[in-house]
């Protein structure tokens, strides 16, 4: 089955700086890679995703890159703000029309220092 | 608000007991997923239903079962509860099994004492 490794487990950055979270996956068949943000007491919220036919995707201050050869993908947050503080999860899945669940990384606790 | 509703939000019960967690998917979504979130195991996929039928199983214990009803709401039944079953249980929904976007509810926090 799929295995997703996520690093770092905790990341502290100054407000306004950039943050980068990295994930690797094991199953070369995986073709969809979402990122979720989880705030305290809430469920995971999808913030951005990327499919295997795309190398990079950007949405305002958030971007995700994918390297299929190396089987790793990263989340980049620029100009960090206090509301970016949360736990971020990467995930991977093969979405081939079948049925299955997402395999998640262990999460990164992002702390934005004022 | 994701549109996925889970009840109850909190549940405290004793070891050996049985509980039922309920999930209402987003309007129009036919597929429901259950996940367990614990400190040591992280977010783990348990089981998926589509339009009333089981579609996929993940790391779900035999003491746990689920079903999806004709109105598409789903229930996760946990029996013979152990201390280690204490966790957050999330339901997520998507339009079809192959849909890639999954929307999560706010979860049910289960505490087994």
PDB file of C-alpha atoms in Angstrom:
ATOM      1  CA  UNK A   1       0.000   0.000   0.000  1.00  0.00           C
ATOM      2  CA  UNK A   2       0.872   3.670  -0.133  1.00  0.00           C
ATOM      3  CA  UNK A   3       3.134   5.234   2.501  1.00  0.00           C
ATOM      4  CA  UNK A   4       3.507   8.994   2.906  1.00  0.00           C
ATOM      5  CA  UNK A   5       6.328  10.585   4.894  1.00  0.00           C
ATOM      6  CA  UNK A   6       6.043  14.248   5.929  1.00  0.00           C
ATOM      7  CA  UNK A   7       8.704  16.619   7.273  1.00  0.00           C
ATOM      8  CA  UNK A   8       9.199  18.525   9.446  1.00  0.00           C
ATOM      9  CA  UNK A   9       6.819  17.607  12.252  1.00  0.00           C
ATOM     10  CA  UNK A  10       7.036  21.143  13.650  1.00  0.00           C
ATOM     11  CA  UNK A  11       7.958  24.326  11.797  1.00  0.00           C
ATOM     12  CA  UNK A  12       8.278  27.748  13.395  1.00  0.00           C
ATOM     13  CA  UNK A  13       8.700  30.806  11.155  1.00  0.00           C
ATOM     14  CA  UNK A  14       8.558  34.538  11.619  1.00  0.00           C
ATOM     15  CA  UNK A  15       5.473  36.294  10.345  1.00  0.00           C
ATOM     16  CA  UNK A  16       6.082  37.390   6.779  1.00  0.00           C
ATOM     17  CA  UNK A  17       8.643  34.668   6.065  1.00  0.00           C
ATOM     18  CA  UNK A  18       8.050  31.617   3.876  1.00  0.00           C
ATOM     19  CA  UNK A  19       7.305  28.088   5.044  1.00  0.00           C
ATOM     20  CA  UNK A  20       7.997  24.863   3.181  1.00  0.00           C
ATOM     21  CA  UNK A  21       6.640  21.418   4.087  1.00  0.00           C
ATOM     22  CA  UNK A  22       7.861  18.327   2.254  1.00  0.00           C
ATOM     23  CA  UNK A  23       6.302  14.927   1.630  1.00  0.00           C
ATOM     24  CA  UNK A  24       7.431  11.755  -0.098  1.00  0.00           C
ATOM     25  CA  UNK A  25       5.235   8.901  -1.278  1.00  0.00           C
ATOM     26  CA  UNK A  26       6.008   5.301  -2.100  1.00  0.00           C
ATOM     27  CA  UNK A  27       3.407   4.181  -4.666  1.00  0.00           C
ATOM     28  CA  UNK A  28       4.269   5.379  -8.162  1.00  0.00           C
ATOM     29  CA  UNK A  29       0.628   4.797  -9.170  1.00  0.00           C
ATOM     30  CA  UNK A  30      -0.566   7.648  -6.920  1.00  0.00           C
ATOM     31  CA  UNK A  31      -1.748  10.511  -9.072  1.00  0.00           C
ATOM     32  CA  UNK A  32      -3.532  12.957  -6.786  1.00  0.00           C
ATOM     33  CA  UNK A  33      -1.875  14.857  -3.953  1.00  0.00           C
ATOM     34  CA  UNK A  34      -3.999  17.119  -1.753  1.00  0.00           C
ATOM     35  CA  UNK A  35      -2.949  19.287   1.158  1.00  0.00           C
ATOM     36  CA  UNK A  36      -5.200  19.808   4.160  1.00  0.00           C
ATOM     37  CA  UNK A  37      -5.105  22.419   6.907  1.00  0.00           C
ATOM     38  CA  UNK A  38      -6.474  21.487  10.313  1.00  0.00           C
ATOM     39  CA  UNK A  39      -7.159  24.129  12.925  1.00  0.00           C
ATOM     40  CA  UNK A  40      -7.742  23.305  16.556  1.00  0.00           C
ATOM     41  CA  UNK A  41     -11.085  21.630  17.095  1.00  0.00           C
ATOM     42  CA  UNK A  42     -11.911  21.422  13.416  1.00  0.00           C
ATOM     43  CA  UNK A  43     -11.768  18.875  10.662  1.00  0.00           C
ATOM     44  CA  UNK A  44      -9.137  18.915   7.895  1.00  0.00           C
ATOM     45  CA  UNK A  45      -9.861  21.485   5.203  1.00  0.00           C
ATOM     46  CA  UNK A  46      -8.606  21.072   1.634  1.00  0.00           C
ATOM     47  CA  UNK A  47      -6.417  24.053   0.749  1.00  0.00           C
ATOM     48  CA  UNK A  48      -4.728  23.021  -2.493  1.00  0.00           C
ATOM     49  CA  UNK A  49      -4.139  19.914  -4.557  1.00  0.00           C
ATOM     50  CA  UNK A  50      -2.055  18.782  -7.503  1.00  0.00           C
ATOM     51  CA  UNK A  51      -2.402  15.969 -10.003  1.00  0.00           C
ATOM     52  CA  UNK A  52       0.418  13.940 -11.456  1.00  0.00           C
ATOM     53  CA  UNK A  53       0.212  15.566 -14.890  1.00  0.00           C
ATOM     54  CA  UNK A  54       1.148  18.959 -13.403  1.00  0.00           C
ATOM     55  CA  UNK A  55       4.460  20.031 -11.886  1.00  0.00           C
ATOM     56  CA  UNK A  56       3.352  23.098  -9.983  1.00  0.00           C
ATOM     57  CA  UNK A  57       0.163  24.815  -8.912  1.00  0.00           C
ATOM     58  CA  UNK A  58      -0.310  28.150  -7.215  1.00  0.00           C
ATOM     59  CA  UNK A  59      -3.203  29.787  -5.385  1.00  0.00           C
ATOM     60  CA  UNK A  60      -2.391  33.231  -4.009  1.00  0.00           C
ATOM     61  CA  UNK A  61       0.186  32.717  -1.218  1.00  0.00           C
ATOM     62  CA  UNK A  62       0.095  28.932  -1.434  1.00  0.00           C
ATOM     63  CA  UNK A  63       1.864  26.769  -3.981  1.00  0.00           C
ATOM     64  CA  UNK A  64       2.489  23.063  -4.376  1.00  0.00           C
ATOM     65  CA  UNK A  65       5.215  21.389  -6.425  1.00  0.00           C
ATOM     66  CA  UNK A  66       5.419  17.765  -7.518  1.00  0.00           C
ATOM     67  CA  UNK A  67       8.431  15.747  -8.620  1.00  0.00           C
ATOM     68  CA  UNK A  68       7.088  12.432  -9.937  1.00  0.00           C
ATOM     69  CA  UNK A  69      10.524  10.988 -10.601  1.00  0.00           C
ATOM     70  CA  UNK A  70      11.649  11.512  -7.035  1.00  0.00           C
ATOM     71  CA  UNK A  71       8.148  10.850  -5.684  1.00  0.00           C
ATOM     72  CA  UNK A  72       8.009  13.930  -3.548  1.00  0.00           C
ATOM     73  CA  UNK A  73       5.804  16.979  -3.323  1.00  0.00           C
ATOM     74  CA  UNK A  74       6.003  20.167  -1.290  1.00  0.00           C
ATOM     75  CA  UNK A  75       3.768  22.909   0.067  1.00  0.00           C
ATOM     76  CA  UNK A  76       5.061  26.472  -0.047  1.00  0.00           C
ATOM     77  CA  UNK A  77       3.416  29.279   1.898  1.00  0.00           C
ATOM     78  CA  UNK A  78       4.751  32.781   1.274  1.00  0.00           C
ATOM     79  CA  UNK A  79       4.272  35.934   3.353  1.00  0.00           C
ATOM     80  CA  UNK A  80       3.022  33.894   6.292  1.00  0.00           C
ATOM     81  CA  UNK A  81       0.352  35.373   8.534  1.00  0.00           C
ATOM     82  CA  UNK A  82      -0.838  34.470  12.054  1.00  0.00           C
ATOM     83  CA  UNK A  83      -3.911  32.733  10.622  1.00  0.00           C
ATOM     84  CA  UNK A  84      -1.624  30.292   8.815  1.00  0.00           C
ATOM     85  CA  UNK A  85      -0.823  28.697  12.188  1.00  0.00           C
ATOM     86  CA  UNK A  86      -2.317  25.183  12.062  1.00  0.00           C
ATOM     87  CA  UNK A  87      -1.448  21.556  11.386  1.00  0.00           C
ATOM     88  CA  UNK A  88      -0.912  20.766   7.722  1.00  0.00           C
ATOM     89  CA  UNK A  89      -1.312  17.298   6.230  1.00  0.00           C
ATOM     90  CA  UNK A  90      -0.214  16.020   2.867  1.00  0.00           C
ATOM     91  CA  UNK A  91      -1.919  13.009   1.320  1.00  0.00           C
ATOM     92  CA  UNK A  92      -1.712  10.776  -1.715  1.00  0.00           C
ATOM     93  CA  UNK A  93      -4.111   8.530  -3.598  1.00  0.00           C
ATOM     94  CA  UNK A  94      -4.559   6.768  -6.905  1.00  0.00           C
ATOM     95  CA  UNK A  95      -7.764   8.182  -8.296  1.00  0.00           C
ATOM     96  CA  UNK A  96      -8.367   5.763 -11.137  1.00  0.00           C
ATOM     97  CA  UNK A  97     -12.115   5.549 -10.836  1.00  0.00           C
ATOM     98  CA  UNK A  98     -11.940   2.935  -8.156  1.00  0.00           C
ATOM     99  CA  UNK A  99     -12.541   3.265  -4.480  1.00  0.00           C
ATOM    100  CA  UNK A 100     -10.058   3.942  -1.741  1.00  0.00           C
ATOM    101  CA  UNK A 101      -9.137   6.379   0.953  1.00  0.00           C
ATOM    102  CA  UNK A 102      -6.426   8.987   1.221  1.00  0.00           C
ATOM    103  CA  UNK A 103      -3.095   8.053   2.779  1.00  0.00           C
ATOM    104  CA  UNK A 104      -1.980  10.935   4.967  1.00  0.00           C
ATOM    105  CA  UNK A 105       1.375  12.087   6.247  1.00  0.00           C
ATOM    106  CA  UNK A 106       1.768  12.518  10.009  1.00  0.00           C
ATOM    107  CA  UNK A 107       1.259  16.269   9.828  1.00  0.00           C
ATOM    108  CA  UNK A 108       3.315  19.441  10.327  1.00  0.00           C
ATOM    109  CA  UNK A 109       2.505  21.859  13.117  1.00  0.00           C
ATOM    110  CA  UNK A 110       3.186  25.284  11.612  1.00  0.00           C
ATOM    111  CA  UNK A 111       3.740  28.061  14.129  1.00  0.00           C
ATOM    112  CA  UNK A 112       3.837  31.664  12.939  1.00  0.00           C
ATOM    113  CA  UNK A 113       5.835  33.815  15.350  1.00  0.00           C
ATOM    114  CA  UNK A 114       4.699  37.477  15.566  1.00  0.00           C
TER     115      UNK A 114
ATOM    116  CA  UNK B   1     -18.354  24.993   6.900  1.00  0.00           C
ATOM    117  CA  UNK B   2     -17.719  21.907   4.740  1.00  0.00           C
ATOM    118  CA  UNK B   3     -21.367  20.852   4.650  1.00  0.00           C
ATOM    119  CA  UNK B   4     -20.568  17.512   6.312  1.00  0.00           C
ATOM    120  CA  UNK B   5     -22.313  17.104   9.671  1.00  0.00           C
ATOM    121  CA  UNK B   6     -21.162  14.753  12.392  1.00  0.00           C
ATOM    122  CA  UNK B   7     -22.864  13.971  15.686  1.00  0.00           C
ATOM    123  CA  UNK B   8     -22.171  13.875  18.520  1.00  0.00           C
ATOM    124  CA  UNK B   9     -19.185  16.216  18.818  1.00  0.00           C
ATOM    125  CA  UNK B  10     -17.979  14.572  22.009  1.00  0.00           C
ATOM    126  CA  UNK B  11     -18.599  11.133  23.471  1.00  0.00           C
ATOM    127  CA  UNK B  12     -17.316   9.641  26.703  1.00  0.00           C
ATOM    128  CA  UNK B  13     -17.925   5.984  27.399  1.00  0.00           C
ATOM    129  CA  UNK B  14     -16.530   3.074  29.362  1.00  0.00           C
ATOM    130  CA  UNK B  15     -14.425   0.175  28.156  1.00  0.00           C
ATOM    131  CA  UNK B  16     -16.440  -2.688  26.758  1.00  0.00           C
ATOM    132  CA  UNK B  17     -19.283  -0.465  25.633  1.00  0.00           C
ATOM    133  CA  UNK B  18     -20.664   0.162  22.150  1.00  0.00           C
ATOM    134  CA  UNK B  19     -21.219   3.548  20.505  1.00  0.00           C
ATOM    135  CA  UNK B  20     -22.601   4.832  17.219  1.00  0.00           C
ATOM    136  CA  UNK B  21     -21.243   7.864  15.394  1.00  0.00           C
ATOM    137  CA  UNK B  22     -23.376   9.566  12.791  1.00  0.00           C
ATOM    138  CA  UNK B  23     -22.478  11.439   9.607  1.00  0.00           C
ATOM    139  CA  UNK B  24     -24.565  13.384   7.104  1.00  0.00           C
ATOM    140  CA  UNK B  25     -22.638  14.016   3.856  1.00  0.00           C
ATOM    141  CA  UNK B  26     -22.742  17.196   1.787  1.00  0.00           C
ATOM    142  CA  UNK B  27     -25.889  17.569  -0.252  1.00  0.00           C
ATOM    143  CA  UNK B  28     -25.484  15.568  -3.442  1.00  0.00           C
ATOM    144  CA  UNK B  29     -22.446  13.577  -2.314  1.00  0.00           C
ATOM    145  CA  UNK B  30     -22.913   9.826  -2.648  1.00  0.00           C
ATOM    146  CA  UNK B  31     -19.612   8.655  -1.185  1.00  0.00           C
ATOM    147  CA  UNK B  32     -18.789   8.651   2.527  1.00  0.00           C
ATOM    148  CA  UNK B  33     -15.427   7.925   4.131  1.00  0.00           C
ATOM    149  CA  UNK B  34     -14.557   7.338   7.769  1.00  0.00           C
ATOM    150  CA  UNK B  35     -11.158   8.223   9.204  1.00  0.00           C
ATOM    151  CA  UNK B  36      -9.625   7.835  12.648  1.00  0.00           C
ATOM    152  CA  UNK B  37      -7.178  10.424  13.978  1.00  0.00           C
ATOM    153  CA  UNK B  38      -4.971   9.566  16.937  1.00  0.00           C
ATOM    154  CA  UNK B  39      -1.729  11.065  18.209  1.00  0.00           C
ATOM    155  CA  UNK B  40       0.356   7.984  17.454  1.00  0.00           C
ATOM    156  CA  UNK B  41      -1.232   6.797  14.194  1.00  0.00           C
ATOM    157  CA  UNK B  42      -2.226  10.107  12.630  1.00  0.00           C
ATOM    158  CA  UNK B  43      -5.136  10.190  10.179  1.00  0.00           C
ATOM    159  CA  UNK B  44      -6.026   6.690   9.031  1.00  0.00           C
ATOM    160  CA  UNK B  45      -8.612   5.598   6.499  1.00  0.00           C
ATOM    161  CA  UNK B  46     -11.134   3.158   7.943  1.00  0.00           C
ATOM    162  CA  UNK B  47     -13.852   2.467   5.383  1.00  0.00           C
ATOM    163  CA  UNK B  48     -15.717   3.899   2.405  1.00  0.00           C
ATOM    164  CA  UNK B  49     -19.332   3.621   1.288  1.00  0.00           C
ATOM    165  CA  UNK B  50     -20.877   4.656  -1.989  1.00  0.00           C
ATOM    166  CA  UNK B  51     -24.615   4.920  -2.460  1.00  0.00           C
ATOM    167  CA  UNK B  52     -25.285   2.440   0.310  1.00  0.00           C
ATOM    168  CA  UNK B  53     -22.646  -0.127  -0.565  1.00  0.00           C
ATOM    169  CA  UNK B  54     -19.242  -0.740   0.957  1.00  0.00           C
ATOM    170  CA  UNK B  55     -16.509   0.181  -1.556  1.00  0.00           C
ATOM    171  CA  UNK B  56     -13.194  -0.024   0.262  1.00  0.00           C
ATOM    172  CA  UNK B  57     -11.746  -0.997   3.593  1.00  0.00           C
ATOM    173  CA  UNK B  58      -8.684   0.435   5.228  1.00  0.00           C
ATOM    174  CA  UNK B  59      -7.314  -0.173   8.710  1.00  0.00           C
ATOM    175  CA  UNK B  60     -10.667  -0.918  10.287  1.00  0.00           C
ATOM    176  CA  UNK B  61     -10.829  -3.286  13.242  1.00  0.00           C
ATOM    177  CA  UNK B  62     -13.281  -6.182  13.235  1.00  0.00           C
ATOM    178  CA  UNK B  63     -14.947  -4.607  16.297  1.00  0.00           C
ATOM    179  CA  UNK B  64     -15.869  -1.644  14.111  1.00  0.00           C
ATOM    180  CA  UNK B  65     -18.527  -1.603  11.420  1.00  0.00           C
ATOM    181  CA  UNK B  66     -20.317   0.976   9.333  1.00  0.00           C
ATOM    182  CA  UNK B  67     -23.278   1.355   7.063  1.00  0.00           C
ATOM    183  CA  UNK B  68     -24.794   3.920   4.733  1.00  0.00           C
ATOM    184  CA  UNK B  69     -28.538   4.345   4.649  1.00  0.00           C
ATOM    185  CA  UNK B  70     -30.880   5.122   1.707  1.00  0.00           C
ATOM    186  CA  UNK B  71     -30.878   8.815   2.672  1.00  0.00           C
ATOM    187  CA  UNK B  72     -27.055   8.610   2.366  1.00  0.00           C
ATOM    188  CA  UNK B  73     -26.254   9.323   5.985  1.00  0.00           C
ATOM    189  CA  UNK B  74     -23.741   6.932   7.494  1.00  0.00           C
ATOM    190  CA  UNK B  75     -23.121   5.448  10.890  1.00  0.00           C
ATOM    191  CA  UNK B  76     -19.905   4.052  12.341  1.00  0.00           C
ATOM    192  CA  UNK B  77     -20.435   1.479  15.067  1.00  0.00           C
ATOM    193  CA  UNK B  78     -17.641   0.828  17.540  1.00  0.00           C
ATOM    194  CA  UNK B  79     -18.052  -2.095  19.932  1.00  0.00           C
ATOM    195  CA  UNK B  80     -16.143  -3.732  22.800  1.00  0.00           C
ATOM    196  CA  UNK B  81     -14.384  -0.422  23.219  1.00  0.00           C
ATOM    197  CA  UNK B  82     -10.842  -0.287  24.526  1.00  0.00           C
ATOM    198  CA  UNK B  83      -8.835   2.614  25.924  1.00  0.00           C
ATOM    199  CA  UNK B  84      -6.839   2.687  22.692  1.00  0.00           C
ATOM    200  CA  UNK B  85      -9.957   3.452  20.684  1.00  0.00           C
ATOM    201  CA  UNK B  86      -9.973   6.964  22.129  1.00  0.00           C
ATOM    202  CA  UNK B  87      -9.493   9.232  19.121  1.00  0.00           C
ATOM    203  CA  UNK B  88     -11.089  11.735  16.791  1.00  0.00           C
ATOM    204  CA  UNK B  89     -13.307  10.108  14.195  1.00  0.00           C
ATOM    205  CA  UNK B  90     -13.888  12.033  10.992  1.00  0.00           C
ATOM    206  CA  UNK B  91     -16.364  11.531   8.240  1.00  0.00           C
ATOM    207  CA  UNK B  92     -15.669  12.897   4.763  1.00  0.00           C
ATOM    208  CA  UNK B  93     -17.793  12.930   1.633  1.00  0.00           C
ATOM    209  CA  UNK B  94     -17.290  13.294  -2.097  1.00  0.00           C
ATOM    210  CA  UNK B  95     -19.634  13.130  -5.103  1.00  0.00           C
ATOM    211  CA  UNK B  96     -18.406   9.767  -6.424  1.00  0.00           C
ATOM    212  CA  UNK B  97     -15.836   7.157  -5.350  1.00  0.00           C
ATOM    213  CA  UNK B  98     -13.399   8.359  -7.950  1.00  0.00           C
ATOM    214  CA  UNK B  99     -13.774  12.011  -7.010  1.00  0.00           C
ATOM    215  CA  UNK B 100     -10.567  13.355  -5.655  1.00  0.00           C
ATOM    216  CA  UNK B 101     -11.879  16.134  -3.451  1.00  0.00           C
ATOM    217  CA  UNK B 102     -12.983  14.938  -0.026  1.00  0.00           C
ATOM    218  CA  UNK B 103     -14.692  17.298   2.406  1.00  0.00           C
ATOM    219  CA  UNK B 104     -14.360  16.571   6.098  1.00  0.00           C
ATOM    220  CA  UNK B 105     -16.770  17.073   8.953  1.00  0.00           C
ATOM    221  CA  UNK B 106     -15.715  18.514  12.298  1.00  0.00           C
ATOM    222  CA  UNK B 107     -15.279  15.104  13.851  1.00  0.00           C
ATOM    223  CA  UNK B 108     -16.454  13.202  16.908  1.00  0.00           C
ATOM    224  CA  UNK B 109     -14.043  13.064  19.821  1.00  0.00           C
ATOM    225  CA  UNK B 110     -14.389   9.669  21.493  1.00  0.00           C
ATOM    226  CA  UNK B 111     -12.952   9.173  24.954  1.00  0.00           C
ATOM    227  CA  UNK B 112     -12.970   5.662  26.403  1.00  0.00           C
ATOM    228  CA  UNK B 113     -12.436   5.546  30.171  1.00  0.00           C
TER     229      UNK B 113
END
